[in-house]
Amino acid sequence: MNRISVDLASYGYEILIEAGALDAAAAKLKPHIRNDRVFLITDTNVAAKWLDPLETGLQKSGIKVVSKILPPGEQTKSWTVLEQLTDWLLDEGAERSDTLIALGGGVIGDLTGFAASILKRGCHFIQIPTSLLAQVDSSVGGKTAINSRAGKNLIGRFNQPEYVLIDPLVLGTLPDRELRAGYAEVVKYGLINNASFFDWCENNGAELLNRDPAALTYAITESVRAKAGIVVEDEKELSGRRALLNLGHTFGHALEAETGYSSALVHGEAVAAGMALAFHYSARRGHCDGADALRVESHLERSGLPHGLKSASVNAPGERLVQHMLHDKKMTAGNLPFLLANGIGQTFLADDVALEDVASFLDQAR
């Protein structure tokens, strides 16, 4: 069992990482539920495996469960589904003192957290992430959002959960592709500011991808601890410190946009390709040794992840990919800072990047 506290200036909450925690979820969740009912939001894929046992446990503990099952996939993070969800909550008589539980991956967590932030000007919510990507990244830190025509996660707000319960054993039923996609976010923490953790990934990533419980628990705990530490320093991305968590995302979101936010390239895969591109672009600018970029690329390739434009099946002109980047949330006064690296574990925010040069680099990388 690992407990990590997110001690923000105005609010704090606990993250529990424990193998088998979902089996005893009712006892762990009850102290964080104010009323004698919860509204549980999930998707059809997760519901088939985990909804019944969670509902049964909560009901046996005296908590009424009202459940909503949504379609899986990135398309669920939309205005349409948000409206459907909030209308359903209001029809069911949800109150500000009620608690919403997000049982699922990043899509369900983002949507539920955003709905909780706006329903009657804010109610409570709990995260139970069921994908590796959600466990190590999206369930921690309070970023909630939906997508729009202009891009990914552009409509949202910061809304910290009441509690996060992470059970590594639920990953036993996660499809291999989704596990690899989540692993990209694990690797990211080593590349940001922990070179020794990247070393660990190189030496133990294969065991993690084979679902070794010890490797999974260690990687999840280290990733969550790393993210929580950055979030405490910069909760709402005001100082620039939290922006480090976006390594690979500026390139990655452009690739997602180019593929229509479809299953052709899921988020973690796009981040993997984006991190490789960020390191190669850093080498092009002289910030890091080309050997570091090749080392990152090699590990992602060995892990079965995209590691550039070709492996991500993207062949768009650099200018078009740069146009997608113009919707990046980091854009300020017409300038787009980029997450680059002086080496493995030495990521920094560069505010002197010319988009024309990025376009040229991407054309050469095709």
XYZ file of C-alpha atoms in Angstrom, residues 61-330:
270
model
C -22.022 -0.600 2.881
C -25.275 1.364 2.795
C -24.517 3.666 -0.108
C -27.050 3.939 -2.925
C -25.449 3.851 -6.372
C -26.946 5.559 -9.419
C -24.917 4.595 -12.476
C -24.472 6.066 -15.944
C -22.744 4.069 -18.684
C -21.337 6.084 -21.584
C -19.777 5.077 -24.906
C -15.991 4.567 -24.826
C -13.533 6.662 -26.801
C -12.295 10.207 -27.202
C -15.532 11.264 -28.902
C -17.266 11.015 -25.510
C -15.341 14.102 -24.345
C -17.738 16.417 -26.167
C -20.282 19.165 -25.531
C -23.031 16.764 -26.546
C -22.132 14.078 -24.025
C -21.395 16.661 -21.318
C -24.896 18.050 -21.799
C -26.397 14.562 -21.682
C -24.488 13.762 -18.506
C -25.371 16.938 -16.652
C -29.032 16.678 -17.719
C -29.089 13.105 -16.396
C -27.553 14.195 -13.090
C -30.135 16.960 -12.704
C -32.983 14.607 -13.640
C -31.729 12.229 -10.940
C -31.819 15.052 -8.396
C -28.072 15.450 -7.865
C -27.173 17.975 -5.169
C -24.028 20.007 -4.481
C -23.251 17.752 -1.531
C -23.371 14.626 -3.687
C -20.311 12.778 -4.971
C -19.626 11.692 -8.531
C -17.315 8.709 -9.032
C -15.337 8.431 -12.263
C -14.665 4.750 -12.940
C -12.636 4.507 -16.116
C -9.769 5.881 -18.126
C -8.808 9.446 -18.912
C -11.899 10.194 -20.975
C -14.306 9.292 -18.162
C -12.137 11.029 -15.564
C -11.872 14.252 -17.570
C -15.564 14.357 -18.435
C -16.780 13.486 -14.934
C -14.425 15.935 -13.266
C -15.541 18.744 -15.563
C -19.212 17.901 -15.019
C -18.623 17.929 -11.255
C -17.017 21.360 -11.481
C -19.992 22.994 -13.218
C -22.995 21.095 -11.837
C -24.764 23.513 -9.468
C -21.474 25.457 -9.384
C -19.560 22.474 -8.138
C -19.997 19.145 -6.404
C -17.553 16.480 -5.243
C -15.905 13.744 -7.260
C -13.643 10.742 -6.788
C -11.303 9.181 -9.334
C -10.968 5.412 -9.769
C -8.719 5.185 -12.857
C -8.739 1.875 -14.711
C -6.115 2.506 -17.413
C -2.376 2.907 -16.866
C -2.439 6.315 -18.522
C -5.166 7.530 -16.173
C -3.468 6.018 -13.130
C -0.134 7.743 -13.724
C -1.335 10.977 -15.283
C -4.866 12.200 -15.876
C -6.414 11.169 -12.537
C -3.869 13.255 -10.611
C -3.672 17.039 -10.627
C -7.207 18.252 -11.275
C -7.125 19.013 -14.994
C -10.589 18.297 -16.402
C -11.831 19.089 -19.889
C -13.698 18.199 -23.028
C -12.584 18.535 -26.633
C -13.841 21.029 -29.196
C -13.637 21.421 -32.957
C -10.525 23.553 -32.457
C -8.605 20.924 -30.528
C -8.145 18.638 -27.561
C -8.923 19.635 -23.946
C -9.576 23.287 -24.828
C -12.801 23.558 -22.785
C -12.275 22.782 -19.128
C -11.076 23.862 -15.714
C -8.958 22.801 -12.785
C -11.015 20.705 -10.382
C -9.202 18.588 -7.822
C -10.810 15.287 -6.767
C -11.727 14.369 -3.218
C -9.800 11.124 -3.400
C -8.030 8.908 -5.929
C -8.047 5.114 -5.603
C -5.576 3.263 -7.834
C -5.584 -0.520 -8.105
C -2.753 -1.825 -10.355
C -4.478 -5.217 -10.635
C -7.290 -3.786 -12.788
C -4.680 -3.403 -15.513
C -4.751 -7.167 -15.949
C -7.735 -6.773 -18.272
C -6.439 -3.676 -20.088
C -5.755 -4.264 -23.803
C -2.056 -4.435 -24.660
C -2.259 -1.336 -26.829
C -3.748 0.733 -24.008
C -1.114 -0.545 -21.590
C 1.671 0.524 -23.946
C 0.014 3.906 -24.450
C -0.040 4.448 -20.699
C 3.582 3.389 -20.453
C 4.519 6.381 -22.607
C 3.411 8.651 -19.757
C 5.489 6.607 -17.308
C 8.582 7.125 -19.464
C 7.775 10.838 -19.575
C 8.503 11.273 -15.862
C 12.000 9.938 -16.328
C 12.611 12.223 -19.273
C 11.345 15.325 -17.461
C 13.615 15.407 -14.419
C 14.559 11.914 -13.246
C 17.219 10.267 -15.390
C 17.552 7.365 -12.952
C 13.865 6.556 -13.399
C 14.374 6.478 -17.163
C 17.216 4.034 -16.505
C 14.728 1.947 -14.507
C 12.311 2.042 -17.447
C 14.995 0.827 -19.833
C 15.803 -2.062 -17.488
C 12.284 -2.954 -16.322
C 9.868 -1.709 -18.963
C 9.481 -5.159 -20.476
C 8.397 -6.598 -17.114
C 5.887 -3.786 -16.680
C 4.437 -4.411 -20.138
C 4.191 -8.095 -19.203
C 2.014 -6.903 -16.268
C 4.396 -7.833 -13.499
C 2.552 -6.520 -10.388
C 5.699 -5.311 -8.637
C 6.915 -3.403 -11.702
C 3.487 -1.872 -12.248
C 3.123 -0.792 -8.639
C 6.593 0.732 -8.528
C 6.151 2.623 -11.801
C 2.698 3.915 -10.852
C 3.879 5.044 -7.423
C 6.965 6.838 -8.778
C 4.942 8.492 -11.546
C 2.187 9.666 -9.214
C 4.718 10.947 -6.678
C 6.507 12.884 -9.435
C 3.335 14.438 -10.788
C 1.934 15.268 -7.348
C 5.158 17.079 -6.477
C 4.970 19.247 -9.587
C 1.243 19.938 -9.120
C 1.804 21.118 -5.540
C 4.424 23.577 -6.806
C 2.260 24.920 -9.636
C -1.373 23.796 -9.368
C -2.780 25.915 -12.201
C 0.268 26.125 -14.463
C 0.986 29.747 -13.606
C 4.723 29.604 -12.934
C 5.593 27.348 -15.854
C 6.729 24.495 -13.608
C 3.643 22.381 -14.306
C 4.099 22.869 -18.034
C 6.968 20.365 -17.804
C 4.298 17.660 -17.579
C 3.418 18.461 -21.192
C 6.628 17.004 -22.607
C 5.736 15.506 -25.983
C 2.229 16.918 -25.911
C 2.636 19.885 -28.278
C 3.905 17.596 -31.029
C 1.591 14.802 -29.876
C -1.609 16.845 -29.904
C -0.800 17.975 -33.444
C -0.522 14.322 -34.484
C -3.814 13.517 -32.748
C -5.510 16.420 -34.501
C -4.147 15.291 -37.855
C -5.579 11.800 -37.295
C -8.929 13.236 -36.184
C -8.581 12.201 -32.509
C -9.438 8.723 -33.673
C -8.352 5.222 -32.751
C -5.729 5.494 -35.489
C -3.479 7.125 -32.872
C -4.487 7.087 -29.214
C -3.238 9.745 -26.806
C -0.336 7.852 -25.233
C 0.936 6.795 -28.643
C 0.861 10.415 -29.802
C 2.753 11.490 -26.669
C 5.394 8.822 -27.310
C 5.956 10.040 -30.864
C 5.877 13.620 -29.581
C 8.575 12.956 -26.981
C 10.853 11.417 -29.588
C 10.285 14.426 -31.837
C 10.926 16.835 -28.951
C 14.294 15.196 -28.242
C 15.301 15.114 -31.888
C 14.298 18.768 -32.262
C 16.289 19.575 -29.124
C 19.315 17.891 -30.707
C 18.746 19.875 -33.908
C 18.903 23.091 -31.869
C 22.009 21.947 -30.022
C 20.393 21.552 -26.609
C 21.156 17.864 -26.200
C 23.351 15.204 -27.727
C 21.891 13.280 -30.642
C 22.705 10.102 -28.716
C 20.105 11.078 -26.093
C 17.455 11.479 -28.790
C 18.361 8.089 -30.267
C 18.241 6.511 -26.817
C 14.709 7.829 -26.248
C 13.627 6.727 -29.717
C 15.137 3.267 -29.233
C 13.394 2.643 -25.912
C 10.017 3.723 -27.260
C 10.502 1.504 -30.317
C 11.443 -1.508 -28.170
C 8.326 -0.855 -26.087
C 6.128 -1.105 -29.180
C 5.308 2.613 -29.245
C 5.422 5.155 -32.069
C 8.747 6.979 -32.046
C 8.368 9.482 -34.884
C 6.088 10.550 -37.710
C 6.451 7.398 -39.797
C 5.779 5.001 -36.944
C 2.775 7.136 -35.990
C 1.532 6.810 -39.594
C 1.440 10.591 -40.058
C 2.692 11.996 -43.350
C 1.325 15.539 -43.211
C 3.370 18.586 -44.241
C 5.094 20.338 -41.370
C 3.137 23.531 -41.996
C -0.163 21.724 -41.479
C 1.014 20.125 -38.239
C 2.188 23.523 -37.003
C -1.270 24.922 -37.745
C -2.692 22.352 -35.335
C -0.214 23.563 -32.711
C -1.611 27.100 -32.853
C -4.506 25.876 -30.682
C -2.113 24.744 -27.938
C -3.167 26.001 -24.479
C 0.380 27.275 -23.822
